CSV table of C-alpha atoms in Angstrom, one decimal:
chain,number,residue,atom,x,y,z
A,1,UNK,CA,6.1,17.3,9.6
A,2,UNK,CA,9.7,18.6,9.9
A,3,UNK,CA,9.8,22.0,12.0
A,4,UNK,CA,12.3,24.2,11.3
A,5,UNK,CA,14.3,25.8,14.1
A,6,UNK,CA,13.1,29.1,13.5
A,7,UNK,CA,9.8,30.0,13.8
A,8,UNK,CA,8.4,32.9,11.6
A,9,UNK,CA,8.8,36.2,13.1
A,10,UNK,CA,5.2,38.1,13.9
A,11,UNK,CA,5.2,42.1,12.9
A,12,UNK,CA,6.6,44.5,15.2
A,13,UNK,CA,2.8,45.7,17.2
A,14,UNK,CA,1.7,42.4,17.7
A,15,UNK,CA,2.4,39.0,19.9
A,16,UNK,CA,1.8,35.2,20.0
A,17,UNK,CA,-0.2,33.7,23.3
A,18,UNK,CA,-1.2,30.3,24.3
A,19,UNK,CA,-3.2,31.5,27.2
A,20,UNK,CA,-6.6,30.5,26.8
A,21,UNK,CA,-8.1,33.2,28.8
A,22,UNK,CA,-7.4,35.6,26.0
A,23,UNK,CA,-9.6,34.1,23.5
A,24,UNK,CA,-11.9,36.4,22.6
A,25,UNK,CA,-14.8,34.2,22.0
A,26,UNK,CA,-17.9,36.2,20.5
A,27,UNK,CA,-14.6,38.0,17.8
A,28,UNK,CA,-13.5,33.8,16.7
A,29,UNK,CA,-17.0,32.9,16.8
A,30,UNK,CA,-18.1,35.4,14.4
A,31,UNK,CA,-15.0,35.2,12.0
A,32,UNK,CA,-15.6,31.3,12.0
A,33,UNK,CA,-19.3,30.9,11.6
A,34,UNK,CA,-19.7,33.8,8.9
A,35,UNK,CA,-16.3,33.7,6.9
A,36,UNK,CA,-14.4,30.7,7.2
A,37,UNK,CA,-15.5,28.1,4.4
A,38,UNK,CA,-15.4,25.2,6.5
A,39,UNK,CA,-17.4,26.7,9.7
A,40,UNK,CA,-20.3,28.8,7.8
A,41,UNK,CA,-23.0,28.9,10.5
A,42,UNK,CA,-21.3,26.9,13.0
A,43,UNK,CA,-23.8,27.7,16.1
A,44,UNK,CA,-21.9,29.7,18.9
A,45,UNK,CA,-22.4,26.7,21.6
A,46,UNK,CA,-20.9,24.2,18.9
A,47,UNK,CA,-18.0,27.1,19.0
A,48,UNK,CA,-17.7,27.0,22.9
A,49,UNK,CA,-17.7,23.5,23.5
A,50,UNK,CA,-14.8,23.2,20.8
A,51,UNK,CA,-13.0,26.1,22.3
A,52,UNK,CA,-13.2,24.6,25.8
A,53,UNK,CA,-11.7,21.3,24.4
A,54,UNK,CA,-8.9,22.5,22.7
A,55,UNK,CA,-5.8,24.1,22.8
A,56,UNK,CA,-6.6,27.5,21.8
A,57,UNK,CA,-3.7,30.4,20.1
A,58,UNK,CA,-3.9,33.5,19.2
A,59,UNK,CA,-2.2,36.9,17.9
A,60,UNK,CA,-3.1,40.1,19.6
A,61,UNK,CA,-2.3,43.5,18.6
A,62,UNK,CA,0.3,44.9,21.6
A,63,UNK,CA,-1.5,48.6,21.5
A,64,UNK,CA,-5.1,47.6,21.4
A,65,UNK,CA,-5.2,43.8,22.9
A,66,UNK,CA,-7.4,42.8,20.5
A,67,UNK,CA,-7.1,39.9,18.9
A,68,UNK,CA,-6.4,39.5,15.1
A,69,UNK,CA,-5.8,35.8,14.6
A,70,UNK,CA,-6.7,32.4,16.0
A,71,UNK,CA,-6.0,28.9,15.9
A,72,UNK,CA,-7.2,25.7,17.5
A,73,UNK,CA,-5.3,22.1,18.6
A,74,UNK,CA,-7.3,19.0,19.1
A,75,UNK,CA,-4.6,16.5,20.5
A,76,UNK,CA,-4.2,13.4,23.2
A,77,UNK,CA,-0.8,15.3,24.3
A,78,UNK,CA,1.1,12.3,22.9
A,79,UNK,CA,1.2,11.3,19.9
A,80,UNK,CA,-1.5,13.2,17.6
A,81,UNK,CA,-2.9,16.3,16.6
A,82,UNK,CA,-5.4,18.6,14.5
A,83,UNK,CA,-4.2,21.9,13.9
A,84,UNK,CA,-7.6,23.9,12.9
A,85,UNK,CA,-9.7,26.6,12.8
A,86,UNK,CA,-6.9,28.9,11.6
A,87,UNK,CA,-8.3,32.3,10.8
A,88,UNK,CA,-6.7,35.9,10.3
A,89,UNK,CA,-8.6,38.4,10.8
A,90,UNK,CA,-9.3,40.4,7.3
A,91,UNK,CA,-7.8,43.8,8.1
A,92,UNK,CA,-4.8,42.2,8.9
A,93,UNK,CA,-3.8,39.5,6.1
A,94,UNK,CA,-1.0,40.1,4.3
A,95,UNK,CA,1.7,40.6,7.5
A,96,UNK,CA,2.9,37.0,7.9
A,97,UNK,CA,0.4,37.3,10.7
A,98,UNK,CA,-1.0,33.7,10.0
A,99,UNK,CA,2.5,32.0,8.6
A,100,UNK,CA,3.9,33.2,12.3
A,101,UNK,CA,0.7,32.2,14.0
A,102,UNK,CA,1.1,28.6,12.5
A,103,UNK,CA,5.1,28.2,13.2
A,104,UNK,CA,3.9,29.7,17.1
A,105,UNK,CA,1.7,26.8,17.2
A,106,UNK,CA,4.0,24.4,15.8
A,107,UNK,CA,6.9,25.0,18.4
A,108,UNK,CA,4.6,25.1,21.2
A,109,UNK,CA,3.5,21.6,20.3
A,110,UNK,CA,7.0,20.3,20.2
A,111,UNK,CA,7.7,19.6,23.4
A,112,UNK,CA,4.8,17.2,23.7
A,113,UNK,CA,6.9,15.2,21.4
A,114,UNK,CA,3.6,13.8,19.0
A,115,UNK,CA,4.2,11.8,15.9
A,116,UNK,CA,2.1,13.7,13.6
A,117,UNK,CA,0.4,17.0,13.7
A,118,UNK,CA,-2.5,17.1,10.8
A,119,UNK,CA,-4.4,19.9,9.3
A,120,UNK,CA,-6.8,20.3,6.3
A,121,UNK,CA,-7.2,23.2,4.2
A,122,UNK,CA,-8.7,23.9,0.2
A,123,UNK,CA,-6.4,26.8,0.0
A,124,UNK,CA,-3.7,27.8,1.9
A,125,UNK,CA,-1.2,24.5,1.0
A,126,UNK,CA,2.0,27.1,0.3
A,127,UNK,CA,1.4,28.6,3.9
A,128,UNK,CA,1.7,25.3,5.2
A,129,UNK,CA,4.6,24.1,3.5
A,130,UNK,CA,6.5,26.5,4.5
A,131,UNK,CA,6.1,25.4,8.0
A,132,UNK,CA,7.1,21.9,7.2
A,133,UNK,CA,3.3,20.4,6.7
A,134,UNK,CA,3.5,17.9,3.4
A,135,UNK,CA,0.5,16.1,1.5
A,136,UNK,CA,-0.2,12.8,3.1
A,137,UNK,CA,2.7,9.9,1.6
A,138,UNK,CA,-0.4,7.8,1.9
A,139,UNK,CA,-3.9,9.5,1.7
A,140,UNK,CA,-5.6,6.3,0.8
A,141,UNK,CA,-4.9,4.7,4.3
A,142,UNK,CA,-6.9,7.7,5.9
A,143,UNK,CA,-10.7,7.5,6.6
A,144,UNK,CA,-13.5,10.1,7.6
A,145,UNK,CA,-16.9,9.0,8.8
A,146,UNK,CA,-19.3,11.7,8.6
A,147,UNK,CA,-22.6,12.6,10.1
A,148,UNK,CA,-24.9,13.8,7.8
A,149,UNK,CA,-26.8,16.4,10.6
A,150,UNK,CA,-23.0,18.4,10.6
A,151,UNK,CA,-23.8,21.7,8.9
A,152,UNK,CA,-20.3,22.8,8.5
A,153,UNK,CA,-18.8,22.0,5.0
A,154,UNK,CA,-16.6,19.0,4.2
A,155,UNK,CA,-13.2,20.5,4.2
């Protein structure tokens, strides 16, 4: 991944924040478990315990403080990472809301200087790119092992 130096701009009314005390858990929860494809159902303890070991983002609305996007890092803080659980809310798609969220995310992991930063997604591969994310050079050196009891779908 190449970052560019200029992260996306978010809309005027709202702002970027790496402080996990924001999250607002029972809002992420319920925009994950009931319209994200690749977390349908996810339970809400499932949702905690990968919340509380993560690196959580999110947007906020400046007026109201409530938050309209989210986004989650798995990482060693050295050399790897899995950007996930990106979500924007419905009401507010459309903005460059998620495209800004992304490019926040992306320059706050910098400094950690990681090789790799990796993500999947089924649809949103143009958001992505525009951030720097490519295809794999080399897909078929990657593995997955899955358990079968996982209820979330195989994104």
């Amino acid at each position: 991944m190449t970052a560019s130096t200029d992260a996306p701009r978010l809309p005027d009314g709202y702002e970027f924040s790496a402080d996990p005390a924001r999250i607002d858990i029972d809002r992420t929860h319920h925009w994950l478990a009931t319209d994200a494809y690749w977390a349908m159902d996810r339970p809400r303890e499932k949702h905690e315990r990968a919340v509380a070991n993560s690196r959580n983002f999110g947007v906020y609305n400046t007026a109201s403080g409530e938050q309209v996007a989210y986004a989650r890092v798995v990482t060693d803080e050295a050399s790897f990472a899995w950007l996930c659980d990106v979500y924007v809310d419905r009401s507010v798609r459309g903005k460059g809301i998620g495209t800004a969220l992304v490019g926040a995310v992306r320059d706050h992991l910098a400094p950690l200087g990681l090789r790799r930063v990796l993500l999947a997604t089924n649809d949103a591969h143009g958001v992505y790119a525009k951030l720097g994310f490519e295809p794999l050079d080399r897909p078929d050196q990657w593995m997955v092992h899955w358990f079968e009891q996982s209820n979330e779908v195989r994104a």
